[in-house]
Coordinates of C-alpha atoms and ligand atoms in Angstrom, one line a residue:
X1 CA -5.7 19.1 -8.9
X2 CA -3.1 17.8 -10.9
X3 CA -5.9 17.0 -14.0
X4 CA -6.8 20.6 -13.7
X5 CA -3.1 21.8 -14.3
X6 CA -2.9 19.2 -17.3
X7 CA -6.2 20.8 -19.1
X8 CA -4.9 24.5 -18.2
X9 CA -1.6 23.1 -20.3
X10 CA -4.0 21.9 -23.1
X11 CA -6.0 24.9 -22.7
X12 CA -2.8 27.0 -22.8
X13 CA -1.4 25.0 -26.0
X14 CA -4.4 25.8 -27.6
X15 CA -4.7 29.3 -26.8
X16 CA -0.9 29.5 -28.5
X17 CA -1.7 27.1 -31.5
X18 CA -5.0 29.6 -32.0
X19 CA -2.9 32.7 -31.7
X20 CA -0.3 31.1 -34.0
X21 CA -3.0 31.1 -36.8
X22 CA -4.2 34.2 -35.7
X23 CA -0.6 35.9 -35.8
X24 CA -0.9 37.3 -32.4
X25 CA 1.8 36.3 -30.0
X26 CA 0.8 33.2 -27.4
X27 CA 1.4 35.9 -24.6
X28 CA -1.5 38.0 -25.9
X29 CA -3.6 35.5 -26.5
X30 CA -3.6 33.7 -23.0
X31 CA -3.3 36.4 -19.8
X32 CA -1.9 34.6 -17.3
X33 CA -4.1 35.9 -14.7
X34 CA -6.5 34.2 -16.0
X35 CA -5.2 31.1 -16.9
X36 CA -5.0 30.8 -13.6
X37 CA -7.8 31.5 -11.9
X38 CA -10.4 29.4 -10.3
X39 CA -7.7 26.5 -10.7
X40 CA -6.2 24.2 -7.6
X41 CA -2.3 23.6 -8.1
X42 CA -0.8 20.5 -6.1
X43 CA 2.2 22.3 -5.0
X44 CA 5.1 19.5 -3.2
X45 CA 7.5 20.4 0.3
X46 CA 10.1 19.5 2.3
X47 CA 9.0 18.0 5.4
X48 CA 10.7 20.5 7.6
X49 CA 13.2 23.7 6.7
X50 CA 12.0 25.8 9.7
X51 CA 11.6 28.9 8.9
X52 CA 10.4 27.8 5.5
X53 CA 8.3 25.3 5.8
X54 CA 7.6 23.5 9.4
X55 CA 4.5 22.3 11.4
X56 CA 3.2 24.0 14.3
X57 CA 0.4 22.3 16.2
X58 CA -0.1 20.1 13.3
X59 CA -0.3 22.8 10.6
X60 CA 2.1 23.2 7.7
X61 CA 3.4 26.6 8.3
X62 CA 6.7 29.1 7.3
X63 CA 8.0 31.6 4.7
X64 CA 7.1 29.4 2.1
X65 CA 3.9 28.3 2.6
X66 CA 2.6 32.0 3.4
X67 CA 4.1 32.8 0.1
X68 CA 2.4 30.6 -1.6
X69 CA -1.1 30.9 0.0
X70 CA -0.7 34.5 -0.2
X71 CA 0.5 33.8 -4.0
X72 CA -2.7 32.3 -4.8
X73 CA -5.4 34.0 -2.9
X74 CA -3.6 37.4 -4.7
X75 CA -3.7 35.5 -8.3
X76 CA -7.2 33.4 -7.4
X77 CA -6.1 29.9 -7.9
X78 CA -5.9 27.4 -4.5
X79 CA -2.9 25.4 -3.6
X80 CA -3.0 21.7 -1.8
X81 CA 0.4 21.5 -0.2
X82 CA 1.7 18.0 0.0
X83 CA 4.5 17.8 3.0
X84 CA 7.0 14.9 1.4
X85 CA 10.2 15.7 2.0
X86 CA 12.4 17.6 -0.2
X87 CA 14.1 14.9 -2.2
X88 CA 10.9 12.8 -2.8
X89 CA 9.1 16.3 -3.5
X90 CA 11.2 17.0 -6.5
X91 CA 11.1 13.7 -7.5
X92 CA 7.4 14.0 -7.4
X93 CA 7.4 17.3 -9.3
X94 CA 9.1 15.0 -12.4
X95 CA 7.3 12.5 -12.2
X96 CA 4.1 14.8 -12.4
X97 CA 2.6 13.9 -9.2
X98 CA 2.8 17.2 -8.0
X99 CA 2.4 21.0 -10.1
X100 CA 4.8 22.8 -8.5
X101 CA 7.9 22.7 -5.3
X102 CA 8.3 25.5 -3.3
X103 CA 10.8 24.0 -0.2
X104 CA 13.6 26.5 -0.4
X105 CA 14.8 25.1 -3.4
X106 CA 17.9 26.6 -4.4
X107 CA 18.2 28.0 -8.1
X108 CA 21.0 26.1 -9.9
X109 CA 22.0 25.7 -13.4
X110 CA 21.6 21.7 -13.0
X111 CA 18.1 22.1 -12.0
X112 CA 17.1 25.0 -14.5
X113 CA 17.4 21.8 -17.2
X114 CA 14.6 19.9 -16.0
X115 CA 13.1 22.5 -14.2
X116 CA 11.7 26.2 -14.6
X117 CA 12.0 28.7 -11.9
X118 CA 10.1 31.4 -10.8
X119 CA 12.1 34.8 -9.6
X120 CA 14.4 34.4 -6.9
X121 CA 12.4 35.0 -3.6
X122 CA 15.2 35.0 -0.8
X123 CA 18.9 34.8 -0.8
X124 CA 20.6 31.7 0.5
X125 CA 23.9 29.4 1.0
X126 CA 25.2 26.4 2.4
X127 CA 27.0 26.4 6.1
X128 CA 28.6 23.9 8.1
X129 CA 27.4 22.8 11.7
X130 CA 28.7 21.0 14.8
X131 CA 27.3 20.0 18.2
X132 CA 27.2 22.7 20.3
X133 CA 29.6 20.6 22.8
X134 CA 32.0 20.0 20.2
X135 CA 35.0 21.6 20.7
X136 CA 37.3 19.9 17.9
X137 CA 36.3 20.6 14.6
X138 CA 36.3 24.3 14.1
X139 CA 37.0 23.9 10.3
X140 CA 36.8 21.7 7.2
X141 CA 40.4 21.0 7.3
X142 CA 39.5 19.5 11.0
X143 CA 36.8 17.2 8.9
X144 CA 39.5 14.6 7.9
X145 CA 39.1 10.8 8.1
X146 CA 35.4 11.4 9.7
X147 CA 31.5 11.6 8.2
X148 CA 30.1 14.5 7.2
X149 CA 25.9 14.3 6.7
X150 CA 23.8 16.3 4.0
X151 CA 20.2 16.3 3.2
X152 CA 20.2 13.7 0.1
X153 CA 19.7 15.8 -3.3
X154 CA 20.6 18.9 -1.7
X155 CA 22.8 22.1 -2.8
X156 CA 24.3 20.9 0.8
X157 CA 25.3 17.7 -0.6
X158 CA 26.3 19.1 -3.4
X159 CA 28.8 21.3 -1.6
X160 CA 29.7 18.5 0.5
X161 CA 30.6 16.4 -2.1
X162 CA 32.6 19.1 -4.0
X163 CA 35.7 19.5 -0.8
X164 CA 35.4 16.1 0.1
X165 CA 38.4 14.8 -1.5
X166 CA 40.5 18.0 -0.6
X167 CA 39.4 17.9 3.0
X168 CA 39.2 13.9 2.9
X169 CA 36.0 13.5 4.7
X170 CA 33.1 11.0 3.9
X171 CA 28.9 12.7 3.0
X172 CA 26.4 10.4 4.0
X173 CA 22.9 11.5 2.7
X174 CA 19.9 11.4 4.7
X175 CA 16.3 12.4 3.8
X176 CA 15.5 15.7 5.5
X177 CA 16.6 18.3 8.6
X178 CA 15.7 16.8 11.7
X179 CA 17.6 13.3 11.1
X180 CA 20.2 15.0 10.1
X181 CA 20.5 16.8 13.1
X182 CA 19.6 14.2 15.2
X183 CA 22.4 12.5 13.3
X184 CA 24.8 15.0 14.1
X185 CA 23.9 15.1 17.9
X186 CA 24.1 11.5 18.3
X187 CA 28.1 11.8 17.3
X188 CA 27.3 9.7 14.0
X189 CA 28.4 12.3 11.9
X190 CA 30.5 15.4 13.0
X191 CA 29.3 17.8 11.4
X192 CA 25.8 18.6 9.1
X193 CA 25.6 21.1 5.6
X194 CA 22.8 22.9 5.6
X195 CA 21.2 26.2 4.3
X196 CA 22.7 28.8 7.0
X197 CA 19.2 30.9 7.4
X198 CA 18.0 27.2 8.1
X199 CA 20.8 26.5 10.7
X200 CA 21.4 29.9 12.2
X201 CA 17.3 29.5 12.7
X202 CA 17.6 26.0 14.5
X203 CA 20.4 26.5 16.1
X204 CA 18.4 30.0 17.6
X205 CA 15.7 27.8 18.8
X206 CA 18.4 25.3 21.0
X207 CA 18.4 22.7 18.9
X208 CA 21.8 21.3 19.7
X209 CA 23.9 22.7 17.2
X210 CA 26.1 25.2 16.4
X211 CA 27.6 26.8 13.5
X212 CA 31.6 26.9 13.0
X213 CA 32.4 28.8 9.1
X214 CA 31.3 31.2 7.5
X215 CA 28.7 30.6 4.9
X216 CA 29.2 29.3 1.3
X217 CA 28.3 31.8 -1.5
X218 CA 25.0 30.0 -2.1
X219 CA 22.3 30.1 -4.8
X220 CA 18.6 32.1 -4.3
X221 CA 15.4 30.1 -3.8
X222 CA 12.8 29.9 -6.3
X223 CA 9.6 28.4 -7.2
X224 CA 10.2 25.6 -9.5
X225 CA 7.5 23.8 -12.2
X226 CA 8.5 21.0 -14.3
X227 CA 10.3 22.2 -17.7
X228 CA 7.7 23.7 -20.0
X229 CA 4.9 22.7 -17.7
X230 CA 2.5 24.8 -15.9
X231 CA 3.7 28.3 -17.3
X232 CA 0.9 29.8 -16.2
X233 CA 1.4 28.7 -12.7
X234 CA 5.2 30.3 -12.9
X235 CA 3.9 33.5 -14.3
X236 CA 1.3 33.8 -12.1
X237 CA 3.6 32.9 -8.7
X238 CA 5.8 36.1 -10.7
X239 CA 3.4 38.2 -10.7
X240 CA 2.2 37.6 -7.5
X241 CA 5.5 37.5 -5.8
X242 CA 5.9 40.9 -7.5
X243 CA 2.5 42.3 -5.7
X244 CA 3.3 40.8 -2.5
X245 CA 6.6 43.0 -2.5
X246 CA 5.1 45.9 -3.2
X247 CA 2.5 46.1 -1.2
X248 CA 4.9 44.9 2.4
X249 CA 3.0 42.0 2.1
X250 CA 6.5 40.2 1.2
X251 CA 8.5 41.5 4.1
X252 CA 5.7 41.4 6.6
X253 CA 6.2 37.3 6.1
X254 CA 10.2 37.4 6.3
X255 CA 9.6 39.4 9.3
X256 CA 7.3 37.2 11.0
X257 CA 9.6 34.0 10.6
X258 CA 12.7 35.5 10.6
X259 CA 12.5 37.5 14.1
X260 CA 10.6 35.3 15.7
X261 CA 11.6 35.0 19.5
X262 CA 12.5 32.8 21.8
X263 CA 11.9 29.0 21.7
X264 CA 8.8 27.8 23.3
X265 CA 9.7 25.6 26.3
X266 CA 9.6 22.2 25.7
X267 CA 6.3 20.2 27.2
X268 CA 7.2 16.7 29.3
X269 CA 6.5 13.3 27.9
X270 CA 2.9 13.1 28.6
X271 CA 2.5 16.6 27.1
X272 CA 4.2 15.3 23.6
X273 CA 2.3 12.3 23.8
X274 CA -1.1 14.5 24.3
X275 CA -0.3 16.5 21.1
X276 CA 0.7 14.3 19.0
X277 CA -1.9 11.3 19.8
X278 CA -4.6 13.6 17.1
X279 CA -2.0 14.0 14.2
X280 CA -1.1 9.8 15.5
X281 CA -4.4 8.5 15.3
X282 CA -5.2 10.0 11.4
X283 CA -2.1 8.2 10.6
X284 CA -2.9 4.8 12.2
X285 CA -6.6 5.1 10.7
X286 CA -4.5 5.0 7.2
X287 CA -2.4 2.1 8.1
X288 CA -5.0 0.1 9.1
X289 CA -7.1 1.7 5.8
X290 CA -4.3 0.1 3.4
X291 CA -3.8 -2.9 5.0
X292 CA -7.1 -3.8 5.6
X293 CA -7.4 -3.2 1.3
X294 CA -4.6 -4.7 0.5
X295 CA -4.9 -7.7 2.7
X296 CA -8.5 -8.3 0.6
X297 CA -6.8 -7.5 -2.7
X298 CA -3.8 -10.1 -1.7
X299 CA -6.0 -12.5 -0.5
X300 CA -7.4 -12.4 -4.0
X301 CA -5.2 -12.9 -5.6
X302 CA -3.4 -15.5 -3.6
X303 CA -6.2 -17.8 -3.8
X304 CA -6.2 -17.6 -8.1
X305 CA -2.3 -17.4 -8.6
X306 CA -2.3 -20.4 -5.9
X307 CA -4.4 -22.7 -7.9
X308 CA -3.0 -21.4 -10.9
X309 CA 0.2 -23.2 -9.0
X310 CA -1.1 -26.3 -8.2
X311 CA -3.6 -26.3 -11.5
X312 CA -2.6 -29.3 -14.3
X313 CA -1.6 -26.7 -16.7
X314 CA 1.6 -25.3 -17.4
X315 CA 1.1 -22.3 -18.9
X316 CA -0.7 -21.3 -15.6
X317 CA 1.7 -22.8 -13.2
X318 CA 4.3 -20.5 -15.5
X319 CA 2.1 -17.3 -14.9
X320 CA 2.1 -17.8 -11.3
X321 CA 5.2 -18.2 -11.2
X322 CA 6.7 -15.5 -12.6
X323 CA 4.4 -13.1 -11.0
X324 CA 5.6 -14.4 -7.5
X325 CA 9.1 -14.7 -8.2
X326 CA 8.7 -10.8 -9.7
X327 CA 7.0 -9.8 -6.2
X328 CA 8.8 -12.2 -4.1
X329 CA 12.5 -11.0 -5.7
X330 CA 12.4 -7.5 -5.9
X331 CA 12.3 -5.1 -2.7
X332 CA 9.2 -3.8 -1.3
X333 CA 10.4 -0.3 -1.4
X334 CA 11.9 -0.4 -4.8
X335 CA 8.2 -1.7 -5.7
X336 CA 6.2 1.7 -4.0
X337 CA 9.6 4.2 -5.6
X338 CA 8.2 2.5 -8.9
X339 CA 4.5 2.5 -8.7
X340 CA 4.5 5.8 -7.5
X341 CA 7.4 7.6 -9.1
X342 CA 8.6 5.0 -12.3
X343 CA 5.3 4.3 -13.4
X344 CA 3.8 8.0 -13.9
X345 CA 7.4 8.7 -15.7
X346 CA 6.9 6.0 -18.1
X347 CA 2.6 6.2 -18.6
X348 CA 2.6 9.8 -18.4
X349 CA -0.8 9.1 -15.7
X350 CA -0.5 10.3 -11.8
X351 CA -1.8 7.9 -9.7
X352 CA -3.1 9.3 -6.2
X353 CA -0.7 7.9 -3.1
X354 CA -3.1 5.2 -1.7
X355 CA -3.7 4.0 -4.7
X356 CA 0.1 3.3 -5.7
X357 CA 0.8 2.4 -1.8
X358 CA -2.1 -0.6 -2.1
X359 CA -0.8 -1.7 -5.1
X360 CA 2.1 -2.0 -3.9
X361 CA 1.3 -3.9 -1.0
X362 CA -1.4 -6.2 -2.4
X363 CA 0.4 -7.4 -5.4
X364 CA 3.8 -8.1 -3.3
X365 CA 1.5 -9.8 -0.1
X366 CA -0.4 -11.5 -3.1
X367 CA 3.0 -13.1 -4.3
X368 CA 3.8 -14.7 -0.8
X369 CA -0.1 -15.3 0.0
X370 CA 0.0 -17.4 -3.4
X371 CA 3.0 -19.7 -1.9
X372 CA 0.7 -19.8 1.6
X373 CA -2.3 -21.1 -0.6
X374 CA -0.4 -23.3 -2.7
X375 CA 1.6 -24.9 0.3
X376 CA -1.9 -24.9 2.0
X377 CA -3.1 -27.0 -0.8
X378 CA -0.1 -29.3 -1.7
X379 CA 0.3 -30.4 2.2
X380 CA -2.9 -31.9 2.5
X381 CA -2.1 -35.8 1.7
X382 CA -3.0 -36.8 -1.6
X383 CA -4.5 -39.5 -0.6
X384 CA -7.4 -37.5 0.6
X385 CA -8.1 -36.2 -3.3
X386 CA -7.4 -40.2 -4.2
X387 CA -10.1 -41.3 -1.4
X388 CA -12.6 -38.5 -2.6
X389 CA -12.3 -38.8 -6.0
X390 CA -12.6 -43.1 -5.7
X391 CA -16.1 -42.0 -4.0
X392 CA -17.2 -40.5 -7.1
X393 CA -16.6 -37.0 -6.3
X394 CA -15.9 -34.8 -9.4
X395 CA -12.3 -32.6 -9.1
X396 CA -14.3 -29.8 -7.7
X397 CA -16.4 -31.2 -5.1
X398 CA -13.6 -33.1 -3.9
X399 CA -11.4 -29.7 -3.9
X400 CA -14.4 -28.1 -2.0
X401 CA -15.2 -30.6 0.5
X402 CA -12.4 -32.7 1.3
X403 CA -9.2 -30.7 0.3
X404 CA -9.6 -27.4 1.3
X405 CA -11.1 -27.3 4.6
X406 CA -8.4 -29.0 5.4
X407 CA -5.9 -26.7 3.8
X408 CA -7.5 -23.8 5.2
X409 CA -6.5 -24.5 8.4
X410 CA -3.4 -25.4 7.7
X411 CA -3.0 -22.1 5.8
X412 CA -4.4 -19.8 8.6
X413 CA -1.7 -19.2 11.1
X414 CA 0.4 -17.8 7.7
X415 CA -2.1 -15.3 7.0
X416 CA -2.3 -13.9 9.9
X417 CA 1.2 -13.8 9.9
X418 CA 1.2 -12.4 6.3
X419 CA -1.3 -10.0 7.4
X420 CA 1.1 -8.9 10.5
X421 CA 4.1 -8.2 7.9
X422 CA 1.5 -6.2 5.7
X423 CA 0.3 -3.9 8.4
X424 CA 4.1 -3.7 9.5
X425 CA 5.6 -2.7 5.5
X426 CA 2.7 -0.2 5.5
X427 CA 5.5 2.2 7.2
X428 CA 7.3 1.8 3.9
X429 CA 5.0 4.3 2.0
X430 CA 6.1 7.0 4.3
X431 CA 9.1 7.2 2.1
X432 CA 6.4 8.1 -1.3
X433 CA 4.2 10.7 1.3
X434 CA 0.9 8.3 2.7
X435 CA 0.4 9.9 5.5
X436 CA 0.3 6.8 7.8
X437 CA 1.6 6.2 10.8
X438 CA 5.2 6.4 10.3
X439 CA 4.8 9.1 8.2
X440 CA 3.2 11.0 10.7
X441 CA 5.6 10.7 13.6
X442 CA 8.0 11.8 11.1
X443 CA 6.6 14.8 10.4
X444 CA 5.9 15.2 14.4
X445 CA 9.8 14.8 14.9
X446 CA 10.8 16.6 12.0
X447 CA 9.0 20.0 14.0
X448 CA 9.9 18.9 17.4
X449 CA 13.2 17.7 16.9
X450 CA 12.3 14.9 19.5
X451 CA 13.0 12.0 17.2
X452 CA 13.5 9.2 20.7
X453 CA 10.3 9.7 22.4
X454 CA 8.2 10.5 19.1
X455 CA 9.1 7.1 17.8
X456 CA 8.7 5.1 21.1
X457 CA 5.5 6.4 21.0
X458 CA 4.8 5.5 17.5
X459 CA 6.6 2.1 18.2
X460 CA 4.2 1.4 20.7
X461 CA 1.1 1.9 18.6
X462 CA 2.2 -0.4 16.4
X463 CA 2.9 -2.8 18.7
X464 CA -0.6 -2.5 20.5
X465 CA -2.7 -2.4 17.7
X466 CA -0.5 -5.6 15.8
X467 CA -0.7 -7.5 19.4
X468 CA -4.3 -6.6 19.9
X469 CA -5.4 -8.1 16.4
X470 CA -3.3 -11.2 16.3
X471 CA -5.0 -12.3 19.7
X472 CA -8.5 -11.3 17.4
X473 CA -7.1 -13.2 14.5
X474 CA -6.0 -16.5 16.7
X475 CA -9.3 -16.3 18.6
X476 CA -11.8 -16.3 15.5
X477 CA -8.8 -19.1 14.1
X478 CA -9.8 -21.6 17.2
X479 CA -13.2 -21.1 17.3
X480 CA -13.3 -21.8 12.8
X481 CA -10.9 -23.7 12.9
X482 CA -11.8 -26.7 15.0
Ligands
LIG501 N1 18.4 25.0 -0.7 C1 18.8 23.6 -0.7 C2 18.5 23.0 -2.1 O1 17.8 23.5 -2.9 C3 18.1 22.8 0.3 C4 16.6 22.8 0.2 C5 15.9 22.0 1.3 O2 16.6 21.2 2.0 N2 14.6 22.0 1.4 O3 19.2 22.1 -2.5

């Protein structure tokens, strides 16, 4: 757990401070063995680097996951991996919601000053790629006037971006391998820079590509930790990084991944669909899990910040107000980036990923459910308040039984609608790492490299289950409703 790297930092701090007074070095004082031990370590990944990190039958597997299990189990701590893509996992890693990134992350002098590395664990470089029916570009000086794509905070990119202008080409950034591939394939791009031991290992298992220079002098991966965080963790993956080379353990893993044979032949339609319906129906549970709390949360608060709207007072109608026109004028995913990335970097508290993906949702739903409730209340005819309150009803009794039954109907066929576009922006968080539906068939394609059918299939999920409860929602809206 993240909480539980924080106190080993504090318990690490003081171990130094004490040794300070004691005038023995911090080293000595603190062994990093055991600073270690017994502890869990959040440790963030790219969502596929095949051999590094890739799912096979659902499970997280690769070069660097079985170096970093093996890592722990050989210095006793346990590792949660958390499969986000390797953009948003670095971005995670500085904004604290993760301990550590292990995702092939190439050792450069940029990162090393906001990050610490462990020793380099495997030689790498950037290569360039084509289709494997393309016949024209054999070259960068063959690149000119067209697209080039990169993974998006890359060494890739990086390199991209460095011949552009001398080769006159154009990088687009996408977020990880199997897009960009797809990309690539698809004739949207010509070409793709990549990591060659990624490539060369695609490209083994038929994956559509095909690689045309030689590779780029490139940096060695390493294990990184934010900058002057968790130096326990980093001596620890050290030290165990040294054991596992010693002892074969190392090489037995390089061996595994880096030999292995043959692709496995694809499976039809129906067999995709049959192995990823499990992995499918964890991430629809979660969709429907956040909407159905932030729906409740919106309504909430649509229901105060809407009378607030319609209430006498100004200073309430002004509160409303600027909370909706916050919500309503700023972009949903700019809102989850900030609850879940700006936030911990300016508070200096993680927040779990449901939590920042529900309060996302339910404070920007709540803005537009606010307009519903106020345009709910405001079209009923005033002269129904005028009638009530000549009868000698008092504001609230009127508001209670004349005004709002009436609104309430009038408001229900935008809920439901609300609630449809709430279910729908769900698929938003998959950029932040829920692990909803969208998400999900992500990670499915991002192993498979079957982006079309993964996301029909996902497509039509949605589509049933949206369908299925706006004929619930009408239904129970006739039969209240009357
Ligand atoms: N090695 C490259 C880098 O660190 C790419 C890593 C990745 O795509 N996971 O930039």
């Amino acid at each position: 757990m993240f909480r539980a790297g924080k106190l080993t930092v504090a318990v690490t701090a003081l171990l130094a401070l004490a040794g300070g007074f004691l005038g023995v070095s911090a080293a000595a004082a603190s062994q990093p063995q055991a600073a270690t031990a017994g502890e869990n370590y959040v440790i963030g990944t790219d969502t596929t680097f095949a051999p590094f990190e890739y799912r096979e039958n659902g499970e997280l597997t690769g070069i660097d996951m079985d170096l970093i299990r093996d890592i722990a189990e050989n210095q006793g701590f346990t590792v949660e991996i958390k499969s986000l893509g390797f953009d948003a996992a670095l971005q995670a890693l500085q904004s604290n919601q993760v301990d550590g990134v292990i995702a092939g992350m190439s050792i450069t002098d940029e990162r090393k000053l906001i990050f610490d590395f462990s020793d380099p664990y495997f030689d790498s470089g950037v290569q360039m790629a084509v289709a494997e029916d393309n016949t024209e570009i054999t070259g960068y000086a063959d690149l000119a006037g067209e697209t080039v794509v990169a993974k998006r905070g890359s060494e890739g990119e990086t390199f991209a971006n460095s011949i552009k202008d001398e080769y006159d080409f154009t990088v687009k950034a996408l977020a990880d391998s199997a897009t960009m591939y797809d990309d690539v394939k698809a004739g949207n791009s010509v070409a793709v820079f990549d990591d060659y031991p990624v490539l060369a290992y695609g490209i083994n298992q038929n994956n559509g590509l095909k690689s045309v220079t030689e590779k780029e002098q490139g940096s060695s991966y390493g294990f990184a930790v934010n900058k002057g965080q968790n130096p326990e963790l980093l001596a620890a993956f050290n030290t165990g990084l040294a054991e596992l080379q010693d002892n074969g353990d190392y090489q037995a893993i390089l061996d595994t991944y880096l030999e292995q044979p043959a692709p496995a032949a694809a499976s039809g339609f129906f067999g995709l669909l049959s192995d990823s319906i499990p992995a499918l129906m964890k991430g629809l549970g979660l969709t429907l899990l956040a909407t159905g709390l932030s729906i409740l949360i919106a309504l909430v608060l649509g229901v105060v910040f809407g009378f607030f709207k319609v209430s006498e007072s100004r200073i309430l109608r002004g509160i409303a107000s600027v909370y909706v026109s916050i919500f309503r004028g700023t972009p949903l995913l700019v809102q989850a980036f900030f609850f879940y990335f700006g936030l911990p970097q300016l508070t200096g508290q993680s927040i779990d990923v449901l939590t920042a993906g529900v309060l996302t949702l339910s404070l920007n739903a709540g803005a537009y459910m606010t307009e519903i409730v106020r345009g709910g209340i405001q079209s009923v005819d005033p002269g129904q308040t005028e009638a009530g309150r000549s009868l000698g009803l008092g504001y609230v009794t009127t508001m209670r039984r004349v005004v709002l039954p009436q609104a309430v109907k009038i408001m229900t066929p935008s809920f439901i609608n609300q609630f449809v576009m709430t279910l729908k922006d769900t698929s938003l968080l998959a950029v932040i790492g829920f692990a909803e539906l969208t998400y999900q068939g992500q990670q499915i394609y991002a192993a498979n490299f079957r982006t079309g059918e993964t996301l029909l299939i996902v497509a039509a999920l949605y589509f049933i289950v949206i369908n299925l409860l706006t004929m619930l929602s009408n239904k129970l809206d006739k039969r209240f409703n009357k």
